[in-house]
Short mmCIF file of C-alpha atoms and ligand atoms in Angstrom, two decimals:
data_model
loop_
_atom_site.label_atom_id
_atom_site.label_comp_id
_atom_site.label_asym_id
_atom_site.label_seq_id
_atom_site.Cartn_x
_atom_site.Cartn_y
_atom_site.Cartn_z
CA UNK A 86 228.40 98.84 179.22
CA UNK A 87 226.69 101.48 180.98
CA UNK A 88 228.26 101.82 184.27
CA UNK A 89 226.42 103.35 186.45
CA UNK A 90 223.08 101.98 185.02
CA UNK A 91 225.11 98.28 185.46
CA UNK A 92 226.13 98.91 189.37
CA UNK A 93 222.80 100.82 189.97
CA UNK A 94 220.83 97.84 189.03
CA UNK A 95 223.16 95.12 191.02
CA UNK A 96 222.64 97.39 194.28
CA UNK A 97 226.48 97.85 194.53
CA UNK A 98 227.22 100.90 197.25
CA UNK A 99 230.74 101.36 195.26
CA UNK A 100 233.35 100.17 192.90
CA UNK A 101 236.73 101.52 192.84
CA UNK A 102 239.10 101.19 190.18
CA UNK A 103 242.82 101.18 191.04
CA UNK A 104 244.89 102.21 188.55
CA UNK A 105 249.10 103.31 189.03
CA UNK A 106 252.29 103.73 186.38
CA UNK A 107 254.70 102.86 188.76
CA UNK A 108 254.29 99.81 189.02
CA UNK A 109 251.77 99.24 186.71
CA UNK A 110 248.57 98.16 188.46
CA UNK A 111 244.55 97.49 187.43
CA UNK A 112 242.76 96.32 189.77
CA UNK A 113 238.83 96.73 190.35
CA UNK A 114 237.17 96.33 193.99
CA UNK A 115 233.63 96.03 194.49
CA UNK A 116 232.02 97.06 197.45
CA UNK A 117 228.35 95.65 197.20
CA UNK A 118 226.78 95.57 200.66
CA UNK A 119 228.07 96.97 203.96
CA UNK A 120 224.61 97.10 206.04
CA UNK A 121 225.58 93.90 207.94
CA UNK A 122 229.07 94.64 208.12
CA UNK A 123 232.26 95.57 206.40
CA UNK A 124 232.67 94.20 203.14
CA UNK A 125 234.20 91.09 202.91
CA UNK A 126 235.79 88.90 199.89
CA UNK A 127 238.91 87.64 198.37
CA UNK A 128 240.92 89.34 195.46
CA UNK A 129 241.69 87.14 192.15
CA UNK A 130 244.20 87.85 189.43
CA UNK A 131 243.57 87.10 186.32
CA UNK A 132 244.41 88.08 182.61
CA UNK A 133 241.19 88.88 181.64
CA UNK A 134 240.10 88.99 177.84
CA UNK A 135 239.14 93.16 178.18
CA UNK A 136 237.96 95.12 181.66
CA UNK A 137 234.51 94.83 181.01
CA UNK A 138 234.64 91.05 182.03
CA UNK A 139 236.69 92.02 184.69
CA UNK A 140 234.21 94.05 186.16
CA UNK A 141 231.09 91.88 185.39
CA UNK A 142 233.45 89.52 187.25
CA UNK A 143 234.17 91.58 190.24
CA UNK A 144 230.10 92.94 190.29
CA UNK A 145 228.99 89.34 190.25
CA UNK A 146 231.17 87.69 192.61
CA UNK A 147 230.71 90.65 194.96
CA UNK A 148 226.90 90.21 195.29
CA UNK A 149 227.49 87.18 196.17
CA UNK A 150 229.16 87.34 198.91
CA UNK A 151 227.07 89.33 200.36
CA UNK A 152 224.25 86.78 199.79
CA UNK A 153 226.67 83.82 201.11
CA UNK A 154 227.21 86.22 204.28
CA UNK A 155 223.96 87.22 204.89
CA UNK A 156 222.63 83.33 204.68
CA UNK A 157 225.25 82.61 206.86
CA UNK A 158 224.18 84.54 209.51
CA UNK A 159 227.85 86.73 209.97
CA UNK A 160 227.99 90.11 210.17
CA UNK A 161 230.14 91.11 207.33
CA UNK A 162 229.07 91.98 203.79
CA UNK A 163 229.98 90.99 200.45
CA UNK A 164 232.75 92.33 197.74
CA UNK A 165 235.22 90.84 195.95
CA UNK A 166 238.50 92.20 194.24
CA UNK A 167 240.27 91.83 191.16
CA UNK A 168 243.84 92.29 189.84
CA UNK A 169 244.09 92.30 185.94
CA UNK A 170 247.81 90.82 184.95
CA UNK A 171 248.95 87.57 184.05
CA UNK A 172 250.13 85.21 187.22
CA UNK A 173 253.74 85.61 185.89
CA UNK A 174 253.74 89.55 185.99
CA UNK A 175 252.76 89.16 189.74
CA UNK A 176 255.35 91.11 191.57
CA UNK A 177 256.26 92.35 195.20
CA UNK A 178 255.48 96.06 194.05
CA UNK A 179 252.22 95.26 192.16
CA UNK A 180 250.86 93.30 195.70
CA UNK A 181 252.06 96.12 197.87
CA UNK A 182 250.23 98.79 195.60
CA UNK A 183 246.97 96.95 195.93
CA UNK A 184 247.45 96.22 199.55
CA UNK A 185 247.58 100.39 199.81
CA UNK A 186 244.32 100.38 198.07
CA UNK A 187 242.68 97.89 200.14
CA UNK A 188 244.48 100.34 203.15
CA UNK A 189 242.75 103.27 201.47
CA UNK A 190 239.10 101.77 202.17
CA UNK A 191 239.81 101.79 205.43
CA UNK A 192 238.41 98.38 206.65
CA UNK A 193 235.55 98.99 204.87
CA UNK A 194 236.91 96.48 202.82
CA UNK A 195 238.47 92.91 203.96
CA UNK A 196 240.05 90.76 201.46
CA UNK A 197 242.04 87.25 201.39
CA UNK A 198 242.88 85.21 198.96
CA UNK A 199 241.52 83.37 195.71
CA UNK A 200 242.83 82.73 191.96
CA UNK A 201 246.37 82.64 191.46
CA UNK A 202 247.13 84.47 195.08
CA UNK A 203 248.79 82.41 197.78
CA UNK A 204 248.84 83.05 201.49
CA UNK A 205 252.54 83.73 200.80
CA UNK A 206 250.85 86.84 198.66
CA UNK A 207 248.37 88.09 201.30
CA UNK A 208 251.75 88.31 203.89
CA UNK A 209 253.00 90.34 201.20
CA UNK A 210 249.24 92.30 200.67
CA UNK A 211 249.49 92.47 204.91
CA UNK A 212 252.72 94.57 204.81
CA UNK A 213 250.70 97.11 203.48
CA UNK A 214 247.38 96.87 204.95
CA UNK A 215 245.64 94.97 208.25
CA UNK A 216 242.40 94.20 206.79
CA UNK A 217 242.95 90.94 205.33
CA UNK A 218 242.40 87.28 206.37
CA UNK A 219 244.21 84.20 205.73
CA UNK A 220 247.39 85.58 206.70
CA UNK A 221 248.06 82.30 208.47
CA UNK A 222 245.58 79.64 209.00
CA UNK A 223 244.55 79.26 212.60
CA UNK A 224 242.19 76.94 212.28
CA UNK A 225 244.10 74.60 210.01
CA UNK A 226 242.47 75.15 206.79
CA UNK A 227 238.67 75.69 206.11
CA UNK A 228 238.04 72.18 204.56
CA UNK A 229 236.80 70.02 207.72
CA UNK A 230 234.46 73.09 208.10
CA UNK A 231 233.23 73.09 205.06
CA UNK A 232 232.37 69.55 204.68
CA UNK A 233 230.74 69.55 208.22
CA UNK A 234 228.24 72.61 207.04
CA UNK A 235 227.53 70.32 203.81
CA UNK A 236 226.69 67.31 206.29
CA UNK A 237 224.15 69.81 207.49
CA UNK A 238 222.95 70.55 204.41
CA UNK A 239 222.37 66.55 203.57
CA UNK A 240 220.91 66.06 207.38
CA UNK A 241 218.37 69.48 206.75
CA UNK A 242 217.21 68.16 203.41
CA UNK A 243 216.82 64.42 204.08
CA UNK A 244 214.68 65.65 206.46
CA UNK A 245 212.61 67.92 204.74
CA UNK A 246 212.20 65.75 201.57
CA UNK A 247 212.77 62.08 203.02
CA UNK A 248 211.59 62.74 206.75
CA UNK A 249 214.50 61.21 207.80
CA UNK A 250 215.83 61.83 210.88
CA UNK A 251 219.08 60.74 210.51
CA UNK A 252 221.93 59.74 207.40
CA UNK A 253 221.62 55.85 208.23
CA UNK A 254 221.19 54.28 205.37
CA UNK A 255 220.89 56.82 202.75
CA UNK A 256 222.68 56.54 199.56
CA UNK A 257 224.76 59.38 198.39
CA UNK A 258 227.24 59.65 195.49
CA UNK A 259 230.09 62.02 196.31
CA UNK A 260 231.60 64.09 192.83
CA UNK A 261 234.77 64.93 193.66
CA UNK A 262 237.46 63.87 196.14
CA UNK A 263 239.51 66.29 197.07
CA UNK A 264 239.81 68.73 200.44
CA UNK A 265 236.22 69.32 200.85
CA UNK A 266 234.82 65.64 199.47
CA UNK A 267 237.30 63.34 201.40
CA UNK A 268 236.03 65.33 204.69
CA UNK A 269 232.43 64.66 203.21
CA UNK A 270 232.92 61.49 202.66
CA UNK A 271 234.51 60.47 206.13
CA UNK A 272 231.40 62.85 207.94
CA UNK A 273 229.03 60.17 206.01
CA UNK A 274 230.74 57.33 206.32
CA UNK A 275 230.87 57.70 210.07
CA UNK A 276 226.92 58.40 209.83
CA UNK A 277 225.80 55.02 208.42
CA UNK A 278 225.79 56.63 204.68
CA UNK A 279 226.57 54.35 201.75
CA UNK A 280 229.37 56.03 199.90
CA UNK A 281 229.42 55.88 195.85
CA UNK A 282 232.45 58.04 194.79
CA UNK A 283 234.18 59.50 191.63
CA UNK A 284 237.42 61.44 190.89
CA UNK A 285 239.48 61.52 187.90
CA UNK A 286 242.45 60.66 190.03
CA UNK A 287 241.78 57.32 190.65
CA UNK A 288 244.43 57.04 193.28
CA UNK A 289 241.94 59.37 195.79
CA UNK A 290 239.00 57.56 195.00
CA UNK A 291 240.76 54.53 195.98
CA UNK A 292 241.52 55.57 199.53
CA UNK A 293 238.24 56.34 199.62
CA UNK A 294 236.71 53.07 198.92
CA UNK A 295 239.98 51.88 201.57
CA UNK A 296 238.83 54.15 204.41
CA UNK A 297 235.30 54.08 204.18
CA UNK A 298 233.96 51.53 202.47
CA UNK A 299 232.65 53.66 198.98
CA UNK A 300 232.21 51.96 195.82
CA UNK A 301 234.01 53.64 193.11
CA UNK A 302 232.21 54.54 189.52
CA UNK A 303 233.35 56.29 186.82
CA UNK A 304 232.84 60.17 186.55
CA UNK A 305 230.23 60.28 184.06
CA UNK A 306 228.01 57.44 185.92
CA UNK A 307 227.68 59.27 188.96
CA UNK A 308 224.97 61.63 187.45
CA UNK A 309 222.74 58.63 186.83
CA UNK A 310 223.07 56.79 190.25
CA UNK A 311 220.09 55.47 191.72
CA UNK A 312 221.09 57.00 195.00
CA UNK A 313 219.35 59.54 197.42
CA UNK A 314 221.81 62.43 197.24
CA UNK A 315 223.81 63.70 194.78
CA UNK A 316 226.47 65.83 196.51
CA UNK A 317 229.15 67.78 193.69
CA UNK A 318 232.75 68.46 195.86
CA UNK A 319 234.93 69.27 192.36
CA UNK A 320 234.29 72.09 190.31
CA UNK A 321 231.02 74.74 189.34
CA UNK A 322 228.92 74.79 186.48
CA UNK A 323 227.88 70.81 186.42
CA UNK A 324 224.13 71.10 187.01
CA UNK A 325 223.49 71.86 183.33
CA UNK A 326 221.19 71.13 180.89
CA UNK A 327 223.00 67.77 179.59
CA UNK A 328 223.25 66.32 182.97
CA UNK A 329 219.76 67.22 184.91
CA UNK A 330 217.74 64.82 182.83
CA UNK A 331 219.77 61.96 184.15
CA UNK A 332 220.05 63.30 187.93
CA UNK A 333 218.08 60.53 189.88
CA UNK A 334 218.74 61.71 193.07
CA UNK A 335 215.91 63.66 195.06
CA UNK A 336 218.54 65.94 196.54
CA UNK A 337 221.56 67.76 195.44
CA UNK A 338 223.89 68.73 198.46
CA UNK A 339 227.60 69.50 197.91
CA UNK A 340 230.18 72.05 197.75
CA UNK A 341 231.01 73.14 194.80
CA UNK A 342 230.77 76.58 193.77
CA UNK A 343 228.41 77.73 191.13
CA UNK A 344 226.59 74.95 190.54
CA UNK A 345 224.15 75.70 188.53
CA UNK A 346 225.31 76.61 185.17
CA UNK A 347 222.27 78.99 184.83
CA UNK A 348 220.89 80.16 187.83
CA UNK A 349 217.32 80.60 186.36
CA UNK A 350 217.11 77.86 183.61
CA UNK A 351 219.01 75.46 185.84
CA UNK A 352 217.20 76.11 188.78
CA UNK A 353 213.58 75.81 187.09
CA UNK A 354 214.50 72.29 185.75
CA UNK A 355 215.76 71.26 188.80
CA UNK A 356 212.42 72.25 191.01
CA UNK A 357 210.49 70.45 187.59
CA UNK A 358 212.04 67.38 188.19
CA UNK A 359 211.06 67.96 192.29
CA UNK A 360 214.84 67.31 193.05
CA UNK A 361 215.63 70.04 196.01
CA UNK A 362 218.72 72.10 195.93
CA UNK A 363 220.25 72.91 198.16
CA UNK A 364 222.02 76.62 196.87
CA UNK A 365 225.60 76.34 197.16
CA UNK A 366 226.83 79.75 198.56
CA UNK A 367 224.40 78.86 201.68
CA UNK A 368 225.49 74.64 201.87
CA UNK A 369 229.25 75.70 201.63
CA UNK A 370 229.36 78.52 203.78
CA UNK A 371 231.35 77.12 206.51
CA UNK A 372 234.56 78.67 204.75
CA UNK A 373 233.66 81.79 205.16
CA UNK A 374 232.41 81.17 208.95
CA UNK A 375 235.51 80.07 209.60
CA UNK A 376 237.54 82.87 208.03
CA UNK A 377 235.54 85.13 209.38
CA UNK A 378 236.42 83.57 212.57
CA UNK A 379 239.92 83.59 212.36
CA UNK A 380 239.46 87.51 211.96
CA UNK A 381 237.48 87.64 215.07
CA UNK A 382 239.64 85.30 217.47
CA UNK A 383 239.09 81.44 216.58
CA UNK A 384 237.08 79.42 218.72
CA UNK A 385 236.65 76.17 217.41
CA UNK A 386 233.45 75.39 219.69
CA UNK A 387 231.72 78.58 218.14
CA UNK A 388 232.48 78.33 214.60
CA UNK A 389 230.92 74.39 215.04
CA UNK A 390 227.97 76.08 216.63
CA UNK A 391 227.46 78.75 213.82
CA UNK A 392 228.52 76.11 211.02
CA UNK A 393 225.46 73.97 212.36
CA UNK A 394 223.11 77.04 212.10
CA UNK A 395 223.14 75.96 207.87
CA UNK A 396 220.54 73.11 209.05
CA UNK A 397 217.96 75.64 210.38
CA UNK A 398 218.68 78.40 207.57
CA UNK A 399 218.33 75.88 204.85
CA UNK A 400 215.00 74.54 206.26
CA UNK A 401 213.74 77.84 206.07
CA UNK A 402 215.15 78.17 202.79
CA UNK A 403 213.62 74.79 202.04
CA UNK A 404 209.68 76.14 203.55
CA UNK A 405 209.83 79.62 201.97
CA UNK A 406 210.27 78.06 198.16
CA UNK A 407 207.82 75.52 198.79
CA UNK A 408 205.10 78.24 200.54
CA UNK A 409 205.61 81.00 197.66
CA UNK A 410 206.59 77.99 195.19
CA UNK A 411 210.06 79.48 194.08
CA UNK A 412 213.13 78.00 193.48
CA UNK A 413 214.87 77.15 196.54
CA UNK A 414 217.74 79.92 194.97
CA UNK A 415 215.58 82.40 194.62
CA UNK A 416 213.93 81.39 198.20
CA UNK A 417 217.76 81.93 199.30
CA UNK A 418 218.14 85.13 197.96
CA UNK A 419 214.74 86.38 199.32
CA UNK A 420 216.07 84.99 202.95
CA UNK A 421 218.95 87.14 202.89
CA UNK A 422 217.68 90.03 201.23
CA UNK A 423 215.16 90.24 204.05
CA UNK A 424 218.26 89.74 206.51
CA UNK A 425 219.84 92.91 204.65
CA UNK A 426 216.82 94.91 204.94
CA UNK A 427 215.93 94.03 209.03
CA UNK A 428 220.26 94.81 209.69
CA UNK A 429 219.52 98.27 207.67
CA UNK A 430 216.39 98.75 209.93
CA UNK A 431 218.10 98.39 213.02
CA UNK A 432 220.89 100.77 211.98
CA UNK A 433 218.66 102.98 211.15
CA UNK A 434 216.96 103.21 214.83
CA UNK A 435 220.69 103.47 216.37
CA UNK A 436 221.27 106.40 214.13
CA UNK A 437 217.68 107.97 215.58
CA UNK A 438 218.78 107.29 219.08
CA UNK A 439 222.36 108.60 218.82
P1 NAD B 661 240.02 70.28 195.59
O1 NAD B 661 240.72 70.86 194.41
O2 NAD B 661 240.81 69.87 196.79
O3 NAD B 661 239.15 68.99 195.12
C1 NAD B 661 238.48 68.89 193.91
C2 NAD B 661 238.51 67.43 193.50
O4 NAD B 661 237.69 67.25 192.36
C3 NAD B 661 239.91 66.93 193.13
O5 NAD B 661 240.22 65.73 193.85
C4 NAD B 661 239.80 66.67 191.64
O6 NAD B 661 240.65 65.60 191.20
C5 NAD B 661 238.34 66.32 191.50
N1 NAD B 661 237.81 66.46 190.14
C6 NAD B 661 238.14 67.34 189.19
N2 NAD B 661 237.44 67.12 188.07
C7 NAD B 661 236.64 66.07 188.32
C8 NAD B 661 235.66 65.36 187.56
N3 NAD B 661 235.39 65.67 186.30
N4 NAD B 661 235.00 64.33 188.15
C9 NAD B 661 235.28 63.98 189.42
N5 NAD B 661 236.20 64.61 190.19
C10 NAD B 661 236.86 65.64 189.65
O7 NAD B 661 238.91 71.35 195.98
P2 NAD B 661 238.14 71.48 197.38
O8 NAD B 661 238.83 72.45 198.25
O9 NAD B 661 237.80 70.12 197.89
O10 NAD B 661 236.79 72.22 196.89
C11 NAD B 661 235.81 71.52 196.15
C12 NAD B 661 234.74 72.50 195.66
O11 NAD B 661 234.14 73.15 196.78
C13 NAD B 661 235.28 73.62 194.76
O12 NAD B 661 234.29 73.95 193.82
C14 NAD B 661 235.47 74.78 195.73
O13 NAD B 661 235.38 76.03 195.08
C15 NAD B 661 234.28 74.57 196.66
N6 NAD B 661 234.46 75.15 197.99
C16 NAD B 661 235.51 74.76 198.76
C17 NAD B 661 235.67 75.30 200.04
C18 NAD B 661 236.83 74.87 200.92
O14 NAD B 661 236.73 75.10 202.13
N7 NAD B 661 237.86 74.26 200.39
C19 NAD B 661 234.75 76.26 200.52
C20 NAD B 661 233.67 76.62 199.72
C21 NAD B 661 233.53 76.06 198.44
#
């Protein structure tokens, strides 16, 4: 891999690789983008197969965060951390030494948690460092959030594709049942949505189908539903090539992360088949709003207020493909890009004036 070539070409401002004997500690942290704000993004640990996927890992994941931010509308900017050692080897000594990495940044880096850390591990990150989030949850965990910024989503593309004004009487199928989807679910039901639902643990689906009237199927039918929306709350990588040619629904609103299995390919046959997507890291940004939030001082009022702000970004996103016909991804990544470049503008001037 060449390296520099590699982080010139992602636009990454810095990567810095932490490496100790005593206790024995790799770690990689990627600082992509800090012209909004500080860098924010959670650390994984992992065993990873060699350091080069490690840091394709860490270089990816970064960049996006900084796109999820700037879409968002938060003034932070995106990296992402990782920790190479099996979950087992995780130690007391091995968090603390990465917490005095993250220290060393000096809050140009703020991390919480993702793979295989708990928030037990990011008190134990915290003894060595303030800048990290999800120490304790103020807010009561970012799931309600979440699913209210994808009932957004749904409202900003119904709208855009169905004119309609409200979610009365749409159909939507609902992949996945779990934090995020229930919340979904119960946003919709309360709406006037018809609910069909699928989980692999049946008992979930049916307290879905108790509390809000959704009709279970089985997990590989609810690709091929006859419905209006198809909305994916369980895992990434399901908008493939096997399952778009037997996606009926005209939109695709959900949660999940990293949807598309390939951004380009995926995307393409999506906009051929005229179903609009709405991009994930914009849809299910209300996690990060809300742990962003929590940094900040929570205000439950506020975060609502800038969770709802994912109708208006997403109908922009929604005009600009359309206008410069573009995948509504690529129309997302233009959107924040040009977000990036206005914040770097304006810090520019302050620098003139001071
Ligand atoms: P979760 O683990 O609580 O729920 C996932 C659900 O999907 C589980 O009920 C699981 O049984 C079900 N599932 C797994 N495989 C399935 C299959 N083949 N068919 C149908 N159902 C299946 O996770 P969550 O917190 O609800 O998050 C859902 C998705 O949204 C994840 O991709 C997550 O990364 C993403 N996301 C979550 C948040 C958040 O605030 N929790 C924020 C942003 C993105």
């Amino acid at each position: 891999m060449k390296l520099f070539e590699t982080v010139n070409e992602m636009g990454h401002e810095q990567v810095l690789f932490c490496h100790g004997k005593d206790p024995d500690i790799k770690a990689i942290i990627a600082i992509h983008d800090t012209s909004i704000g500080p860098a924010m993004g959670a650390t994984r640990l992992l065993p990873y197969v060699n350091e080069e996927v490690a840091l394709k890992d860490a270089l990816r994941l970064s960049r996006g965060m900084t796109y999820k931010a700037a879409c968002a509308n938060i003034p932070v900017g995106g990296g992402k951390a990782v920790i190479i050692a099996k979950p087992e080897h995780k130690t007391e000594d091995l968090l603390r030494a990465y917490g005095r990495f993250v220290e060393s940044l000096q809050g140009r880096f703020i991390t919480g948690q993702d793979m295989n850390l708990t928030p037990q591990d990011i008190r134990v990150i915290n003894k060595e460092t303030k800048h990290v989030v999800g120490v304790e949850e103020k807010s009561g965990g970012p799931a309600p959030v979440t699913a209210w910024g994808v009932i957004q989503g749904i409202k900003a593309a119904a709208q855009f594709r169905l004119q309609a004004g409200q979610l009365k009487g749409l159909k939507v199928a609902v992949q996945g049942l779990g934090n995020v989807g229930q919340n979904v679910c119960q946003y919709l039901h309360e709406h006037g949505a018809s609910l069909y639902v699928t989980d692999v643990n049946s008992e979930k689906a049916e307290q879905v189908k108790r509390l809000f009237g959704a009709k279970i199927v089985e997990p590989n039918e609810i690709y091929s539903l006859d419905v209006d929306v198809f909305s994916p709350c369980a895992f990434g990588g399901i908008l493939n090539s096997d399952t778009i040619p037997n996606i009926r629904a005209t939109i695709i609103a959900g949660a999940a992360n990293n949807q598309l299995d390939n951004e380009i390919i995926h995307g393409m046959m999506l906009a051929e088949k005229q179903i609009l997507y709405c991009p994930d890291y914009v849809i299910n940004s209300g996690g990060l709003i809300n742990v962003y939030n929590e940094m900040i001082g929570y205000d439950e009022k506020k975060v609502f207020q800038q969770i709802n702000g994912i109708y208006d970004t997403l109908l922009a996103i929604f005009t600009l493909a359309q206008h410069k016909k573009i995948t509504t991804n690529d129309a997302a990544k233009q959107l924040a890009e040009d977000r990036i470049i206005s914040a770097r503008k304006l810090k520019a001037k302050e620098l003139v004036r001071v």
